[in-house]
Coordinates of C-alpha atoms and ligand atoms in Angstrom, one line a residue:
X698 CA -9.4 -37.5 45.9
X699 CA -6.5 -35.3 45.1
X700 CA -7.2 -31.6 44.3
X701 CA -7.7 -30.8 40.6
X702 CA -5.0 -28.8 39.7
X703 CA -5.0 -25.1 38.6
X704 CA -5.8 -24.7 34.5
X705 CA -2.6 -23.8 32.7
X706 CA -2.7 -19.9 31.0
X707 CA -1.1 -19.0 27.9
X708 CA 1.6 -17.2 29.4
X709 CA 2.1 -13.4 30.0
X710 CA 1.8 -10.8 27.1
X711 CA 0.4 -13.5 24.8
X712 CA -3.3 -14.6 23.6
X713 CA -5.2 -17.4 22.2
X714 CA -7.5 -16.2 19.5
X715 CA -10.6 -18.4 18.9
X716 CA -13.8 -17.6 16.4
X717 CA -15.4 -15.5 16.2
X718 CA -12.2 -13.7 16.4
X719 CA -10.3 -15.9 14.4
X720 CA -12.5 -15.2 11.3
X721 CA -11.2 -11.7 11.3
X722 CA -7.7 -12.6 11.2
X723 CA -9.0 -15.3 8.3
X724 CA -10.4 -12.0 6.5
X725 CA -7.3 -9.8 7.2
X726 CA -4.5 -12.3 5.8
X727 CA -6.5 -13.1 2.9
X728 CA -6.8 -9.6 2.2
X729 CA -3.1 -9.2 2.7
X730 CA -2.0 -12.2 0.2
X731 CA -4.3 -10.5 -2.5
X732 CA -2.7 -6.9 -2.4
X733 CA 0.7 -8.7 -1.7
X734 CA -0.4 -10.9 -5.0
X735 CA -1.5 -7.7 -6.6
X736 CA 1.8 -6.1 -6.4
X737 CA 4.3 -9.2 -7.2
X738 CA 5.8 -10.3 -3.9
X739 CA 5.1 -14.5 -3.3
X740 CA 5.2 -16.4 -0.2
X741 CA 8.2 -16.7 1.9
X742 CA 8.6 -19.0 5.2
X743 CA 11.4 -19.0 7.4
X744 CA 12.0 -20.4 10.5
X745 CA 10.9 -19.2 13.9
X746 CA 14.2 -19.2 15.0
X747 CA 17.3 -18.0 14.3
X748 CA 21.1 -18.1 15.3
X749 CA 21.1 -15.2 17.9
X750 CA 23.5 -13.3 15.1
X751 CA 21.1 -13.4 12.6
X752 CA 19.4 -10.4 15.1
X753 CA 22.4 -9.0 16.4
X754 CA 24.3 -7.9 13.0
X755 CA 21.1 -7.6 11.8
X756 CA 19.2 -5.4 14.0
X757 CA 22.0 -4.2 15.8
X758 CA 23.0 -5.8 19.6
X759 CA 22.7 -2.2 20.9
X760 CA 19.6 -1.6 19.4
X761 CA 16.2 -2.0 22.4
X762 CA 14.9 -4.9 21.0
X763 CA 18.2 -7.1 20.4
X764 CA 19.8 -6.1 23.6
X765 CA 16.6 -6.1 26.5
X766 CA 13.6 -8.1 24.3
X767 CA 14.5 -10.8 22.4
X768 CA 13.9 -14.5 23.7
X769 CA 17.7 -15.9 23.6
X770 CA 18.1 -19.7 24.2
X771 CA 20.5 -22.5 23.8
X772 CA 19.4 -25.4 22.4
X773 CA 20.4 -28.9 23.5
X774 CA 23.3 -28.8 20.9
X775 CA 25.0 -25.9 22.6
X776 CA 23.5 -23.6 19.8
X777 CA 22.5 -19.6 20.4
X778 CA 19.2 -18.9 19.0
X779 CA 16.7 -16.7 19.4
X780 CA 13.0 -16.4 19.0
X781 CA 12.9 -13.9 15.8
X782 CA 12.0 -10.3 16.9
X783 CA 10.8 -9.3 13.6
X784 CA 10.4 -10.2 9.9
X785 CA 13.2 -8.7 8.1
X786 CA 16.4 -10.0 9.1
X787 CA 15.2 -13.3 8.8
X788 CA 14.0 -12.9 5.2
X789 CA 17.5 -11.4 4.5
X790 CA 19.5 -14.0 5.9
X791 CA 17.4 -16.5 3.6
X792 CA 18.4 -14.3 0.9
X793 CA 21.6 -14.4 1.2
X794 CA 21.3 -18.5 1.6
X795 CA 19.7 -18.5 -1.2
X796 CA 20.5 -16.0 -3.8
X797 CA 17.4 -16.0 -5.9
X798 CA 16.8 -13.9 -9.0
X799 CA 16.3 -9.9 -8.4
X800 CA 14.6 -8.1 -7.6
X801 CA 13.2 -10.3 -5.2
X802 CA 9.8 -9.1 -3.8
X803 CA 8.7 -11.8 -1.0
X804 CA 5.8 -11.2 1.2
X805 CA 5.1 -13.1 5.2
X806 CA 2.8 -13.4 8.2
X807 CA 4.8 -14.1 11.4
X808 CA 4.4 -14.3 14.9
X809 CA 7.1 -12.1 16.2
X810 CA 8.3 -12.5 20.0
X811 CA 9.7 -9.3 22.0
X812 CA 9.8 -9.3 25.9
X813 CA 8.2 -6.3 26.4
X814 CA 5.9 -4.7 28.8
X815 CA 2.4 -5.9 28.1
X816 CA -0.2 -3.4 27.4
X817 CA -3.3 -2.9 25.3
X818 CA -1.6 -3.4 21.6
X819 CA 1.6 -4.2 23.1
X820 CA 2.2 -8.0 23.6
X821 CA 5.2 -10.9 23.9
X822 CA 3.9 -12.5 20.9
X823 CA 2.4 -10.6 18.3
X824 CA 1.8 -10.9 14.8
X825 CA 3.1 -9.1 11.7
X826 CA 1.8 -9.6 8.0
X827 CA 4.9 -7.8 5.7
X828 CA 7.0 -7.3 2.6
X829 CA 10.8 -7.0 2.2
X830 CA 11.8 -6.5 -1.7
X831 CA 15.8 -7.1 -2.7
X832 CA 17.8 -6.3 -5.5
X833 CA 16.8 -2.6 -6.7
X834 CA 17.5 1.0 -4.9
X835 CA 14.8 2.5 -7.5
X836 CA 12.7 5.1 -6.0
X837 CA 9.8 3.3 -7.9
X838 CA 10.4 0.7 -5.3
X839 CA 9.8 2.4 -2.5
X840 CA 6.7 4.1 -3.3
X841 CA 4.9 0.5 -4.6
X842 CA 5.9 -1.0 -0.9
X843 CA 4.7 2.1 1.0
X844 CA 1.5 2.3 -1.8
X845 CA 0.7 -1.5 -1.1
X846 CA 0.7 -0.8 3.1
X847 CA -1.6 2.4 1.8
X848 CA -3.8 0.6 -0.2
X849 CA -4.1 -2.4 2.3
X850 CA -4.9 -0.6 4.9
X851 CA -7.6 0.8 2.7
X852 CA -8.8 -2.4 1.8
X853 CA -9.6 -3.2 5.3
X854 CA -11.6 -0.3 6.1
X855 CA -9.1 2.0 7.8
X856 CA -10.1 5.6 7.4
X857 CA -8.1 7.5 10.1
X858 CA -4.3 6.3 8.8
X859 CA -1.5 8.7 8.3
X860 CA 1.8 8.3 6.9
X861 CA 5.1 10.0 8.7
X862 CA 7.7 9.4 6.3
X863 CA 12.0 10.3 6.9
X864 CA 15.0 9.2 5.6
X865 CA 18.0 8.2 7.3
X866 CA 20.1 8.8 4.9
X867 CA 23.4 6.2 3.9
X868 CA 26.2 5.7 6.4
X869 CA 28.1 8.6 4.6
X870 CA 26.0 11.5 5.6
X871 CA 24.2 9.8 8.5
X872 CA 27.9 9.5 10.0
X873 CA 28.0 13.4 9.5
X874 CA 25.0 14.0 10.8
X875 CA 25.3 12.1 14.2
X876 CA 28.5 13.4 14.7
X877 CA 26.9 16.9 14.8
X878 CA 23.7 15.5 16.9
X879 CA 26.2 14.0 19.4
X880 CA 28.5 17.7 19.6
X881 CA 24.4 19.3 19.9
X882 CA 23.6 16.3 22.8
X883 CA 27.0 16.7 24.8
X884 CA 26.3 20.7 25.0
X885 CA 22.9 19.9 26.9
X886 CA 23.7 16.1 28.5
X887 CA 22.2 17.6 31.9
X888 CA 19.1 18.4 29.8
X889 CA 18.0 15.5 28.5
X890 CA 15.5 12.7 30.3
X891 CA 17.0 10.9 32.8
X892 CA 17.4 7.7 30.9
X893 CA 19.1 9.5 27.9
X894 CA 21.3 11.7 30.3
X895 CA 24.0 8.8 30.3
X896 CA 23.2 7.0 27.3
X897 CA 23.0 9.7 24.5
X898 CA 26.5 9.1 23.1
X899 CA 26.4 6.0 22.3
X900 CA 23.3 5.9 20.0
X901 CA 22.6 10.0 19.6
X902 CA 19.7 8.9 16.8
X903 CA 17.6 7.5 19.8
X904 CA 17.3 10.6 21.9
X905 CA 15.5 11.8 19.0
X906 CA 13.0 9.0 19.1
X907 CA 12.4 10.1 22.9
X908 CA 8.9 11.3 23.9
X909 CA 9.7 13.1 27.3
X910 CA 9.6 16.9 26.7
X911 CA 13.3 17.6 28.0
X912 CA 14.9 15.0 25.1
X913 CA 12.3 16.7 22.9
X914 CA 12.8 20.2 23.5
X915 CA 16.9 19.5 23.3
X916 CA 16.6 17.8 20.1
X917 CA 14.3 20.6 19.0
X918 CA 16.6 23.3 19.0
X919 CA 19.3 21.0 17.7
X920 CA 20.3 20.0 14.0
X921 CA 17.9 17.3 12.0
X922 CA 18.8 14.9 9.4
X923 CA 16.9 16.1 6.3
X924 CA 19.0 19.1 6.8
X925 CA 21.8 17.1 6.5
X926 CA 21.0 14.6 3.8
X927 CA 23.9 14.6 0.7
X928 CA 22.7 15.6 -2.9
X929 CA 21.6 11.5 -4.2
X930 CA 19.7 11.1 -1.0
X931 CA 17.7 14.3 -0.9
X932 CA 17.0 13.4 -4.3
X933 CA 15.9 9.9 -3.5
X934 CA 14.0 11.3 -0.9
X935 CA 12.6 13.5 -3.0
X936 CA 11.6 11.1 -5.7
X937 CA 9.7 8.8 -3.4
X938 CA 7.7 12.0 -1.9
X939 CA 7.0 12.8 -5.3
X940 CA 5.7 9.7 -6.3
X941 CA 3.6 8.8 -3.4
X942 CA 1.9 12.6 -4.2
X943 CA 1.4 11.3 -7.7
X944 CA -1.0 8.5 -7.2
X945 CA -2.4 10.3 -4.2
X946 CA -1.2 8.9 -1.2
X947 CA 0.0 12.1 1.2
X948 CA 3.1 11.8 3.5
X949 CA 4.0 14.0 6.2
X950 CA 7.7 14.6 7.2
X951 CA 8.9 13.5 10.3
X952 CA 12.3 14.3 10.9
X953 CA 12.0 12.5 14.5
X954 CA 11.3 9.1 12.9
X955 CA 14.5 7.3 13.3
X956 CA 12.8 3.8 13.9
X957 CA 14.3 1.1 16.3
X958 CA 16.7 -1.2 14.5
X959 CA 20.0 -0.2 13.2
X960 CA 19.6 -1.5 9.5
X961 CA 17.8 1.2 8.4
X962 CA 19.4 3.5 5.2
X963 CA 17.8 6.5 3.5
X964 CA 13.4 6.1 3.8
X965 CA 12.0 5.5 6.7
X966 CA 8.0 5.4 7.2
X967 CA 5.1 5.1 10.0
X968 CA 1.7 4.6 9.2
X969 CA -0.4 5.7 12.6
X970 CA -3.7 5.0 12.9
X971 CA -5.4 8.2 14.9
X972 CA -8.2 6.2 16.3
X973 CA -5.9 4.4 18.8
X974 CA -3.8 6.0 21.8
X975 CA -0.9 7.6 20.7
X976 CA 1.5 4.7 22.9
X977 CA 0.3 2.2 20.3
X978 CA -1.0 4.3 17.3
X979 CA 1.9 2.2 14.8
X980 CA 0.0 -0.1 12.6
X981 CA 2.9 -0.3 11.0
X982 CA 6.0 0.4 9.6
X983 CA 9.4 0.0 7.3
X984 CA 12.2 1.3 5.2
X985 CA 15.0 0.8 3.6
X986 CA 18.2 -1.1 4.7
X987 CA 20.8 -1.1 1.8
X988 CA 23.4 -2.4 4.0
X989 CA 21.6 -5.3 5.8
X990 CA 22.5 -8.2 2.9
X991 CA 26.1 -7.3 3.2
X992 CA 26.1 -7.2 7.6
X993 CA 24.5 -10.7 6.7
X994 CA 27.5 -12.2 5.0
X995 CA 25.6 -11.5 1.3
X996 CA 26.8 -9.6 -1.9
X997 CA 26.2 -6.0 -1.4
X998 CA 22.2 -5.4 -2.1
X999 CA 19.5 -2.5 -1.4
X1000 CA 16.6 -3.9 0.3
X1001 CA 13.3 -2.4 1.4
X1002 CA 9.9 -3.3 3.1
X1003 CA 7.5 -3.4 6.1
X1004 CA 5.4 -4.3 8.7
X1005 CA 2.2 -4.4 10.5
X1006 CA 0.8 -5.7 13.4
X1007 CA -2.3 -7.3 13.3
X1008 CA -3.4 -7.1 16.4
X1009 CA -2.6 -3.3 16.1
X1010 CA -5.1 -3.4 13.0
X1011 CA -7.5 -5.0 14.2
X1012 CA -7.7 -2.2 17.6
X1013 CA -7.8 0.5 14.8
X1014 CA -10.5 -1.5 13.1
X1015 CA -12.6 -1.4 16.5
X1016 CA -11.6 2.1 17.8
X1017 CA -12.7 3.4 13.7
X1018 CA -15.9 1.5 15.3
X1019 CA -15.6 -0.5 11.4
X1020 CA -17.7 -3.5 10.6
X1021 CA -15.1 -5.9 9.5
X1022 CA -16.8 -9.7 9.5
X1023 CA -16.6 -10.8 13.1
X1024 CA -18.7 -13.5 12.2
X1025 CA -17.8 -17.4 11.7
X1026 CA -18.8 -18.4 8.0
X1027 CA -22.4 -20.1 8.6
X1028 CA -22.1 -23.7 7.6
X1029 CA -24.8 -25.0 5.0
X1030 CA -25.9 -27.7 6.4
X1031 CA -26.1 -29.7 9.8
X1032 CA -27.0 -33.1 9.2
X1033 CA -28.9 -34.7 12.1
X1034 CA -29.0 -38.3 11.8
X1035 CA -31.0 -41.2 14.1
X1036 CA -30.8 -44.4 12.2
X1037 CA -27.5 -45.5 14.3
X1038 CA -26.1 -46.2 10.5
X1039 CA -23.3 -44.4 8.3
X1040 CA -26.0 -41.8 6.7
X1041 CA -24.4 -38.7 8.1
X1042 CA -21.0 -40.1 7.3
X1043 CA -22.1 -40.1 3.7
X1044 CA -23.8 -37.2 3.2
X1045 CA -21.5 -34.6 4.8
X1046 CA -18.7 -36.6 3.0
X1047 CA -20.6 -35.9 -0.6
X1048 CA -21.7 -32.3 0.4
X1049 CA -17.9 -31.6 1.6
X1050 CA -16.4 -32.9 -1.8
X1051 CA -19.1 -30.9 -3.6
X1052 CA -17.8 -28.0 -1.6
X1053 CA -20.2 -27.2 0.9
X1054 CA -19.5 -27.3 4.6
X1055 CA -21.1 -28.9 6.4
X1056 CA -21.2 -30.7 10.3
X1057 CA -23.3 -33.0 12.0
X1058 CA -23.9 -34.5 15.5
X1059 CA -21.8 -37.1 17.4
X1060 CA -22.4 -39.9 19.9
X1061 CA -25.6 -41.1 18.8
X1062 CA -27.7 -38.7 20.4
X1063 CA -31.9 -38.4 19.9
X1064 CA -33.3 -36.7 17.7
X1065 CA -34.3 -33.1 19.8
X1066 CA -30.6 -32.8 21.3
X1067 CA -29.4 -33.0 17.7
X1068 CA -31.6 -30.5 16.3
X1069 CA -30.8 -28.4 19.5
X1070 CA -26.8 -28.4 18.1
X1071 CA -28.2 -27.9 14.7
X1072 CA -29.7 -24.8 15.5
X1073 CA -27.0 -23.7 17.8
X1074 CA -24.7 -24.3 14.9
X1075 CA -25.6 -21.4 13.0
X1076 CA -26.3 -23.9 9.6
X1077 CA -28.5 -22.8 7.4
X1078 CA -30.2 -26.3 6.5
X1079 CA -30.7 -29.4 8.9
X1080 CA -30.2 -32.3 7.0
X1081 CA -32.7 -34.4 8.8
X1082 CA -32.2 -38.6 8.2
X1083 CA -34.5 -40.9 10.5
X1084 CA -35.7 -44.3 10.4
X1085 CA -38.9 -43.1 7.8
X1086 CA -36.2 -41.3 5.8
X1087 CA -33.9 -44.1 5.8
X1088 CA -36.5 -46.9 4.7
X1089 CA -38.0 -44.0 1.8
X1090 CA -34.7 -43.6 0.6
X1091 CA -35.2 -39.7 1.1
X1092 CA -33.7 -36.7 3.3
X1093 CA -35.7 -34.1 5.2
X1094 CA -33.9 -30.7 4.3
X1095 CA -35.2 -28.3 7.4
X1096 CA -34.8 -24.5 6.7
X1097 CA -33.1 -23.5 10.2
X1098 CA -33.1 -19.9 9.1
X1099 CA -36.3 -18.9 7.5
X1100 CA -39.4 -17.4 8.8
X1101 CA -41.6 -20.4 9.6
X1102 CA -39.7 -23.9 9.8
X1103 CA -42.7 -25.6 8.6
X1104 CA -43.1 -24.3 5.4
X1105 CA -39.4 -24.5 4.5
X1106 CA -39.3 -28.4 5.1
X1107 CA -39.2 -30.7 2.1
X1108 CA -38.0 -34.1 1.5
X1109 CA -35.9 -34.7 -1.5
X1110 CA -34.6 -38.2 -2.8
X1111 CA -31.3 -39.2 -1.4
X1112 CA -29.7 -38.7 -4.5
X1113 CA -31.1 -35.0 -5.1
X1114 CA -29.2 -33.9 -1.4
X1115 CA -26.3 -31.9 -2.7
X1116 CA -27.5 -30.7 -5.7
X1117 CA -30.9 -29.6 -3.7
X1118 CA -28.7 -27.8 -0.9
X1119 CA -26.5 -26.4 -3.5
X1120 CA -29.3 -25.0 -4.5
X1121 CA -30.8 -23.7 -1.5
X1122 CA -27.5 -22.2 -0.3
X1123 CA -26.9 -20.0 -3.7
X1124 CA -30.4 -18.6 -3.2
X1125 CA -30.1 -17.0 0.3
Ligands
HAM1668 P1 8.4 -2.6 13.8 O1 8.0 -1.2 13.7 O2 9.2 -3.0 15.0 O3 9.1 -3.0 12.4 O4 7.1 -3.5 13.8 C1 6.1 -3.4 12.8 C2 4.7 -3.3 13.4 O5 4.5 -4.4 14.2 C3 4.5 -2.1 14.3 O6 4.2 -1.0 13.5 C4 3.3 -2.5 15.1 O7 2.1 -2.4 14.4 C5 3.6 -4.0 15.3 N1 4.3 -4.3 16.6 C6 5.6 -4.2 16.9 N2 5.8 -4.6 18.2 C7 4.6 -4.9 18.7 C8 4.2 -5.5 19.9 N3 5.0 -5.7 21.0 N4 2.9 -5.8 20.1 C9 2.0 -5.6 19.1 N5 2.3 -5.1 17.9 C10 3.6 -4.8 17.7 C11 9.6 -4.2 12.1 O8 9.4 -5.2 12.8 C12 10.3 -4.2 10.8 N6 10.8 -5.6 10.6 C13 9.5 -3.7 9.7 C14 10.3 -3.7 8.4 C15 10.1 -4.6 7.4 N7 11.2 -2.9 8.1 C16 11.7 -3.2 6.9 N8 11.0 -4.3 6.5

């Protein structure tokens, strides 16, 4: 005999999720599509993949992601693709393919791949639900994306979430701005960490981002972009502040938050969920990027939007110690059938068209293993068709969750089934 070989993983930095798990992801999207609903944005799909230059002008080839994590491939066509990264450019490029109406407000759930280093909340694959909306640079806009993350989050249960909110500025006085930050950086290079000691020039605005206290106390005692931010983007800044204040959703400025892609113009936000460790506390996050539709070969067009990790959200949930449903549904019924006949066929096909789910048992097994998968099933009801039943014309309709099975056990005619368990089910 040869040796059985060793079970196949999924690979590295990725997961499978089954149920009961999987019925909290159920419960999170659906929550997701009805605040996304709730605040316009439809449905948008895009592929999984993308020509690699989709990421690089979008995202920026410097930028960590494009240039060390993203999946690059060719495919057997001699094409460059890559695995997406992340929602937005993506959604953009089918904007600009597409040129539908604006403002455009489209919402997604994607998995997102990014080679990283895998940790607790940090994967290869994870998972992002998001917005992007197109077409308007109105302050209003802003504050309904950042309100709808806001409001999701406290749809789900969240309690411990803040919001860190900056902006970048536009390529005006951000080009200012980094021209000073680089003069700040090149008086203290042989300050800085030793992985932004040689790099700073190149991308100043990432030293910033840098949690080792050498980068941080440089940066502290140099200049910051709010300081720096020309009279229309103060006051767009100021607007969205404002606003968010106004329907009572408080921001805190972080003049640090610089974010990690390159298409990012004027507000910038974080939500950070304090319940997790501070290495993974993004739940998510977003901004603007008013220049991305035009890097993208499109008409020149603001842009805004976000994401969140669901896996990240679901951690919060479980560090806040919150009771989202972790449960399956229960089925309704379990129908346990001996009478080697199409019974069970029939049945759960009536009581699934009625819209009740419902499951049975499989290769013609006796009548205490079935009941044994009927209880393990969780059903509520055992549906219970023997040869008595069969020759009666009747079903035995077993209580599998009440007090005392014998007492909830009646028979009802075959043609009563569904609307007996329809009413059995709306009672509990
Ligand atoms: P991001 O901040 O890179 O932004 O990712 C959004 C969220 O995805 C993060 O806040 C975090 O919750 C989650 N996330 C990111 N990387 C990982 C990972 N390796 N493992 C687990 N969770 C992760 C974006 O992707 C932008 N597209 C957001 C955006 C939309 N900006 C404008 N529109």
């Amino acid at each position: 005999m040869s040796e059985p070989s060793t079970p196949f993983r999924a690979p590295v930095g990725t997961h499978d999720v089954l149920a009961p798990q999987s019925a909290r992801w159920e419960r999170l999207v659906a929550i997701f599509a009805d605040y996304a609903h709730r605040y316009g944005f439809s449905l948008v799909l895009t592929p999984m993949f993308e020509d690699v230059g989709v990421f690089n002008r979008g995202i920026g080839e410097h930028s960590e992601v494009a240039s060390k994590e993203m999946y690059v491939f060719e495919d057997r066509g001699g094409r460059t693709l890559a695995l997406r990264p992340e929602g937005t450019a993506s959604v953009v490029r089918a904007f600009v393919q597409h040129q539908p109406p604006t403002p455009w407000k489209a919402w997604y759930i994607t998995p997102a791949f990014r080679y990283e280093r895998p940790q607790a909340g940090r994967y290869r694959q994870h998972h992002q639900v998001g917005v992007e909306a197109l077409g308007t640079d109105d302050p209003a806009i802003d504050i309904e994306v950042i309100a709808l993350a806001a409001r999701f989050y406290e749809a789900l249960g969240l309690t411990r979430v803040r919001l860190m909110v900056n902006s970048m500025g536009h390529d005006v006085c951000r080009g200012a701005y980094v021209q000073r930050l680089r003069e700040h950086l090149g008086a203290h290079a042989d300050e800085l960490c030793e992985e932004h000691a040689t790099v700073w020039s190149a991308n100043p605005l990432r030293v910033l981002d840098c949690k080792r206290s050498s980068c941080i106390e440089v940066t502290g005692a140099g200049p910051m972009l709010p300081e720096h931010l020309c009279e229309d983007c103060r006051a767009h800044f100021a607007h969205v502040v404002d606003g968010l204040a106004s329907i009572g959703i408080p921001s805190t400025l972080n003049p640090r938050l610089v974010r990690g892609f390159d298409y990012y113009t004027r507000t910038t936000f974080e939500f950070v969920a304090d319940a997790l460790d501070a290495a993974q506390n993004a739940i998510g996050g977003g901004g603007r990027y008013d220049k991305l539709a035009e890097e993208l070969g499109g008409k020149p067009t603001s842009g805004i939007g976000f994401g969140s990790g669901i896996e990240r959200l679901l951690l919060a949930l479980d560090a806040e110690g919150s009771s989202d449903a972790s449960e399956t549904r229960p089925i309704d019924a379990f129908v346990v059938d001996t009478t080697g006949t199409d019974a069970a066929t029939v049945v759960v096909d009536e009581l699934r068209r009625a819209g009740l789910s419902s499951a049975r048992a499989y290769d013609a097994r006796s009548m205490k293993a079935q009941m044994k998968v009927a209880d393990r099933s969780g059903a509520r009801l055992a549906l219970i068709i023997g040869q008595r039943e069969l020759s009666a014309g009747e079903v035995t309709i077993r209580d599998l969750r009440g007090q005392d099975h014998e007492q909830a056990q009646q028979s009802v005619a075959r043609g009563d089934v569904v609307a007996t368990v329809s009413n059995l089910v709306m009672k509990k």
